[in-house]
mmCIF file of C-alpha atoms in Angstrom:
data_model
loop_
_atom_site.group_PDB
_atom_site.id
_atom_site.type_symbol
_atom_site.label_atom_id
_atom_site.label_comp_id
_atom_site.label_asym_id
_atom_site.label_seq_id
_atom_site.Cartn_x
_atom_site.Cartn_y
_atom_site.Cartn_z
ATOM 1 C CA UNK A 1 53.121 134.591 163.379
ATOM 2 C CA UNK A 2 53.762 135.591 159.751
ATOM 3 C CA UNK A 3 55.362 133.026 157.487
ATOM 4 C CA UNK A 4 58.758 133.729 156.078
ATOM 5 C CA UNK A 5 59.343 134.219 152.378
ATOM 6 C CA UNK A 6 61.095 130.839 152.165
ATOM 7 C CA UNK A 7 58.141 128.994 153.691
ATOM 8 C CA UNK A 8 55.666 130.763 151.419
ATOM 9 C CA UNK A 9 57.632 129.671 148.351
ATOM 10 C CA UNK A 10 57.629 126.067 149.516
ATOM 11 C CA UNK A 11 53.874 126.198 150.021
ATOM 12 C CA UNK A 12 53.371 127.535 146.487
ATOM 13 C CA UNK A 13 55.446 124.747 144.959
ATOM 14 C CA UNK A 14 53.684 122.070 146.907
ATOM 15 C CA UNK A 15 56.340 121.644 149.511
ATOM 16 C CA UNK A 16 58.984 120.502 146.955
ATOM 17 C CA UNK A 17 62.306 122.113 147.768
ATOM 18 C CA UNK A 18 64.229 123.767 144.974
ATOM 19 C CA UNK A 19 67.164 121.543 143.855
ATOM 20 C CA UNK A 20 70.605 122.966 144.474
ATOM 21 C CA UNK A 21 72.510 124.340 141.468
ATOM 22 C CA UNK A 22 74.570 121.668 139.699
ATOM 23 C CA UNK A 23 78.200 122.134 138.943
ATOM 24 C CA UNK A 24 79.360 122.011 135.327
ATOM 25 C CA UNK A 25 80.099 118.523 134.048
ATOM 26 C CA UNK A 26 83.769 117.886 133.391
ATOM 27 C CA UNK A 27 82.823 116.458 129.974
ATOM 28 C CA UNK A 28 81.126 119.672 128.843
ATOM 29 C CA UNK A 29 83.261 122.042 126.844
ATOM 30 C CA UNK A 30 83.153 125.736 127.741
ATOM 31 C CA UNK A 31 82.815 127.645 124.495
ATOM 32 C CA UNK A 32 84.099 130.813 126.145
ATOM 33 C CA UNK A 33 87.509 129.314 126.785
ATOM 34 C CA UNK A 34 90.238 130.459 124.485
ATOM 35 C CA UNK A 35 91.800 126.980 124.322
ATOM 36 C CA UNK A 36 89.051 124.330 124.551
ATOM 37 C CA UNK A 37 90.114 120.802 125.485
ATOM 38 C CA UNK A 38 90.835 118.261 122.779
ATOM 39 C CA UNK A 39 87.871 115.890 122.601
ATOM 40 C CA UNK A 40 89.606 113.408 120.212
ATOM 41 C CA UNK A 41 90.365 110.050 121.845
ATOM 42 C CA UNK A 42 93.987 109.215 122.355
ATOM 43 C CA UNK A 43 95.493 106.790 119.843
ATOM 44 C CA UNK A 44 96.999 103.540 121.075
ATOM 45 C CA UNK A 45 100.712 103.486 121.645
ATOM 46 C CA UNK A 46 101.333 101.163 118.679
ATOM 47 C CA UNK A 47 99.403 103.315 116.198
ATOM 48 C CA UNK A 48 101.416 105.579 113.931
ATOM 49 C CA UNK A 49 99.998 107.942 111.329
ATOM 50 C CA UNK A 50 102.523 109.349 108.887
ATOM 51 C CA UNK A 51 102.761 110.374 105.249
ATOM 52 C CA UNK A 52 106.521 109.869 105.112
ATOM 53 C CA UNK A 53 107.421 106.578 103.426
ATOM 54 C CA UNK A 54 111.158 106.866 104.058
ATOM 55 C CA UNK A 55 110.758 104.622 107.111
ATOM 56 C CA UNK A 56 110.171 101.537 104.939
ATOM 57 C CA UNK A 57 112.235 102.416 101.865
ATOM 58 C CA UNK A 58 114.751 99.734 102.789
ATOM 59 C CA UNK A 59 112.151 97.010 103.293
ATOM 60 C CA UNK A 60 112.091 93.975 100.998
ATOM 61 C CA UNK A 61 109.725 94.235 98.005
ATOM 62 C CA UNK A 62 107.473 91.408 96.857
ATOM 63 C CA UNK A 63 105.646 91.535 93.514
ATOM 64 C CA UNK A 64 102.896 89.210 92.225
ATOM 65 C CA UNK A 65 105.102 88.230 89.278
ATOM 66 C CA UNK A 66 107.426 86.435 91.711
ATOM 67 C CA UNK A 67 104.693 83.855 92.344
ATOM 68 C CA UNK A 68 102.921 83.800 88.949
ATOM 69 C CA UNK A 69 102.810 80.404 87.245
ATOM 70 C CA UNK A 70 101.991 82.031 83.895
ATOM 71 C CA UNK A 71 105.342 83.837 83.875
ATOM 72 C CA UNK A 72 108.749 82.401 83.071
ATOM 73 C CA UNK A 73 111.885 82.836 85.137
ATOM 74 C CA UNK A 74 113.159 85.302 82.551
ATOM 75 C CA UNK A 75 109.995 87.370 83.006
ATOM 76 C CA UNK A 76 110.284 87.605 86.774
ATOM 77 C CA UNK A 77 109.078 84.382 88.403
ATOM 78 C CA UNK A 78 111.224 83.458 91.435
ATOM 79 C CA UNK A 79 109.634 80.251 92.706
ATOM 80 C CA UNK A 80 109.332 76.783 91.246
ATOM 81 C CA UNK A 81 106.370 76.520 88.912
ATOM 82 C CA UNK A 82 104.815 73.793 91.058
ATOM 83 C CA UNK A 83 104.719 76.237 93.996
ATOM 84 C CA UNK A 84 103.423 79.160 91.914
ATOM 85 C CA UNK A 85 99.803 80.200 91.344
ATOM 86 C CA UNK A 86 97.995 81.722 88.401
ATOM 87 C CA UNK A 87 97.796 85.528 88.430
ATOM 88 C CA UNK A 88 98.344 86.039 92.186
ATOM 89 C CA UNK A 89 97.036 89.186 93.847
ATOM 90 C CA UNK A 90 99.202 91.563 95.853
ATOM 91 C CA UNK A 91 96.611 91.782 98.624
ATOM 92 C CA UNK A 92 96.861 88.023 99.118
ATOM 93 C CA UNK A 93 100.642 88.339 99.303
ATOM 94 C CA UNK A 94 100.220 90.918 102.061
ATOM 95 C CA UNK A 95 97.850 88.559 103.868
ATOM 96 C CA UNK A 96 100.416 85.763 103.596
ATOM 97 C CA UNK A 97 103.125 87.972 105.104
ATOM 98 C CA UNK A 98 100.739 88.917 107.898
ATOM 99 C CA UNK A 99 100.166 85.246 108.666
ATOM 100 C CA UNK A 100 103.926 84.853 109.067
ATOM 101 C CA UNK A 101 103.870 87.540 111.767
ATOM 102 C CA UNK A 102 105.989 90.088 109.887
ATOM 103 C CA UNK A 103 105.170 93.771 109.373
ATOM 104 C CA UNK A 104 104.396 94.795 105.805
ATOM 105 C CA UNK A 105 103.063 97.700 103.742
ATOM 106 C CA UNK A 106 100.639 97.141 100.851
ATOM 107 C CA UNK A 107 101.115 99.464 97.860
ATOM 108 C CA UNK A 108 98.276 98.716 95.403
ATOM 109 C CA UNK A 109 99.350 101.082 92.597
ATOM 110 C CA UNK A 110 102.984 100.013 92.272
ATOM 111 C CA UNK A 111 103.855 97.712 89.363
ATOM 112 C CA UNK A 112 106.721 95.503 88.266
ATOM 113 C CA UNK A 113 108.391 96.557 84.982
ATOM 114 C CA UNK A 114 107.742 93.123 83.461
ATOM 115 C CA UNK A 115 104.228 92.690 84.839
ATOM 116 C CA UNK A 116 102.400 95.997 84.505
ATOM 117 C CA UNK A 117 99.079 94.225 83.876
ATOM 118 C CA UNK A 118 98.932 92.919 87.468
ATOM 119 C CA UNK A 119 99.558 95.914 89.763
ATOM 120 C CA UNK A 120 100.421 95.852 93.440
ATOM 121 C CA UNK A 121 103.498 95.577 95.636
ATOM 122 C CA UNK A 122 104.170 94.536 99.233
ATOM 123 C CA UNK A 123 107.052 95.888 101.312
ATOM 124 C CA UNK A 124 108.179 93.566 104.106
ATOM 125 C CA UNK A 125 110.200 94.500 107.181
ATOM 126 C CA UNK A 126 112.423 91.443 107.065
ATOM 127 C CA UNK A 127 115.186 92.886 109.257
ATOM 128 C CA UNK A 128 115.288 95.071 112.348
ATOM 129 C CA UNK A 129 117.117 98.368 112.567
ATOM 130 C CA UNK A 130 120.118 96.378 113.809
ATOM 131 C CA UNK A 131 120.144 94.254 110.603
ATOM 132 C CA UNK A 132 118.830 91.187 112.404
ATOM 133 C CA UNK A 133 115.916 89.123 111.069
ATOM 134 C CA UNK A 134 112.602 89.531 112.846
ATOM 135 C CA UNK A 135 112.053 85.792 112.641
ATOM 136 C CA UNK A 136 115.031 83.505 113.033
ATOM 137 C CA UNK A 137 113.497 80.909 110.712
ATOM 138 C CA UNK A 138 113.292 83.488 107.894
ATOM 139 C CA UNK A 139 116.771 85.032 107.743
ATOM 140 C CA UNK A 140 116.887 85.755 103.994
ATOM 141 C CA UNK A 141 114.726 87.157 101.223
ATOM 142 C CA UNK A 142 114.823 83.817 99.412
ATOM 143 C CA UNK A 143 113.391 82.019 102.431
ATOM 144 C CA UNK A 144 110.709 84.701 102.756
ATOM 145 C CA UNK A 145 109.613 84.146 99.155
ATOM 146 C CA UNK A 146 109.419 80.379 99.737
ATOM 147 C CA UNK A 147 107.280 80.813 102.861
ATOM 148 C CA UNK A 148 104.957 83.296 101.173
ATOM 149 C CA UNK A 149 104.582 81.025 98.128
ATOM 150 C CA UNK A 150 103.491 78.148 100.344
ATOM 151 C CA UNK A 151 100.794 80.192 102.082
ATOM 152 C CA UNK A 152 99.749 81.867 98.832
ATOM 153 C CA UNK A 153 99.149 78.523 97.150
ATOM 154 C CA UNK A 154 96.785 77.619 99.988
ATOM 155 C CA UNK A 155 94.905 80.914 99.676
ATOM 156 C CA UNK A 156 94.524 80.922 95.887
ATOM 157 C CA UNK A 157 94.843 77.211 95.188
ATOM 158 C CA UNK A 158 91.114 76.536 95.272
ATOM 159 C CA UNK A 159 90.100 79.688 93.364
ATOM 160 C CA UNK A 160 92.834 80.547 90.837
ATOM 161 C CA UNK A 161 92.643 83.896 89.084
ATOM 162 C CA UNK A 162 92.063 83.455 85.355
ATOM 163 C CA UNK A 163 92.605 87.130 84.557
ATOM 164 C CA UNK A 164 94.419 90.042 86.232
ATOM 165 C CA UNK A 165 92.406 92.084 88.759
ATOM 166 C CA UNK A 166 89.723 94.509 87.628
ATOM 167 C CA UNK A 167 91.859 97.540 88.514
ATOM 168 C CA UNK A 168 94.575 96.319 86.150
ATOM 169 C CA UNK A 169 95.593 98.735 83.363
ATOM 170 C CA UNK A 170 95.197 95.868 80.892
ATOM 171 C CA UNK A 171 91.559 95.362 81.862
ATOM 172 C CA UNK A 172 90.705 99.063 81.909
ATOM 173 C CA UNK A 173 92.333 99.761 78.523
ATOM 174 C CA UNK A 174 90.583 96.872 76.796
ATOM 175 C CA UNK A 175 93.768 95.079 75.747
ATOM 176 C CA UNK A 176 92.484 91.745 77.021
ATOM 177 C CA UNK A 177 89.317 92.153 74.943
ATOM 178 C CA UNK A 178 91.354 92.971 71.835
ATOM 179 C CA UNK A 179 93.518 89.897 72.308
ATOM 180 C CA UNK A 180 90.431 87.713 72.652
ATOM 181 C CA UNK A 181 88.894 89.152 69.488
ATOM 182 C CA UNK A 182 92.130 88.727 67.538
ATOM 183 C CA UNK A 183 92.379 85.066 68.543
ATOM 184 C CA UNK A 184 88.776 84.491 67.454
ATOM 185 C CA UNK A 185 89.495 86.215 64.140
ATOM 186 C CA UNK A 186 92.522 84.015 63.512
ATOM 187 C CA UNK A 187 90.495 80.879 64.121
ATOM 188 C CA UNK A 188 87.665 81.957 61.822
ATOM 189 C CA UNK A 189 90.091 83.224 59.186
ATOM 190 C CA UNK A 190 91.954 79.921 59.138
ATOM 191 C CA UNK A 191 88.731 78.004 58.609
ATOM 192 C CA UNK A 192 87.601 80.218 55.734
ATOM 193 C CA UNK A 193 90.942 79.942 53.966
ATOM 194 C CA UNK A 194 90.890 76.155 54.160
ATOM 195 C CA UNK A 195 87.336 76.136 52.844
ATOM 196 C CA UNK A 196 88.196 78.435 49.959
ATOM 197 C CA UNK A 197 91.226 76.343 49.067
ATOM 198 C CA UNK A 198 89.103 73.194 48.962
ATOM 199 C CA UNK A 199 86.546 74.931 46.756
ATOM 200 C CA UNK A 200 89.293 76.118 44.432
ATOM 201 C CA UNK A 201 90.793 72.649 44.141
ATOM 202 C CA UNK A 202 87.343 71.219 43.392
ATOM 203 C CA UNK A 203 86.725 73.770 40.659
ATOM 204 C CA UNK A 204 90.101 72.994 39.125
ATOM 205 C CA UNK A 205 89.262 69.293 39.056
ATOM 206 C CA UNK A 206 85.927 70.050 37.391
ATOM 207 C CA UNK A 207 87.651 72.166 34.747
ATOM 208 C CA UNK A 208 90.133 69.411 33.968
ATOM 209 C CA UNK A 209 87.364 66.841 33.660
ATOM 210 C CA UNK A 210 85.308 69.012 31.299
ATOM 211 C CA UNK A 211 88.289 69.695 29.058
ATOM 212 C CA UNK A 212 89.109 66.006 28.817
ATOM 213 C CA UNK A 213 85.515 65.165 27.912
ATOM 214 C CA UNK A 214 85.492 67.807 25.165
ATOM 215 C CA UNK A 215 88.658 66.364 23.678
ATOM 216 C CA UNK A 216 87.108 62.900 23.592
ATOM 217 C CA UNK A 217 83.998 64.237 21.864
ATOM 218 C CA UNK A 218 86.118 65.950 19.245
ATOM 219 C CA UNK A 219 87.994 62.784 18.458
ATOM 220 C CA UNK A 220 84.753 60.816 18.049
ATOM 221 C CA UNK A 221 83.366 63.434 15.675
ATOM 222 C CA UNK A 222 86.436 63.229 13.503
ATOM 223 C CA UNK A 223 86.094 59.481 13.164
#
């Protein structure tokens, strides 16, 4: 009895049946479709991407000068000097606000008019849209500044900043270097002037002594 075509094919392939055709995977994108599916993962519900900053225009602003121990009250400091730190950084202020559990926005290129050498600003959502504080223990801006100052002193207390940050306009323009050189020049100039004055006084004394001795010699010669 002659073998069928199907049996002859199986004998040629060693008896291994041909696998059935697989259906297209649902994760594969058909390039022939006019509107291919969006392969980007969905963002979480709490994530918001926007370029409009009008949403936080009314938020409270915090500047590093508010907490700077090197600044006076007239120059912008808003906390007691014992609670202030030296040259605080805006990023550490934002971290302090985060530790309080309040939403904030860090703006690294904003500056205070009286403290342009230390850039950075933090906007804090102190109140809700119904004008109620997010945290009942922090109902005012003054209380917020006190809380931030306490945390900031713990962050920067062990490693105080001696100079403004490297991205400061003062550091990039070389003003700090000029001030250092000028102070060194004043010190050296003061020392040289005192030395020259002492030399001058010594020379004057020598001149007076020589003139007196010449007068004495003249008197002896006359006798």
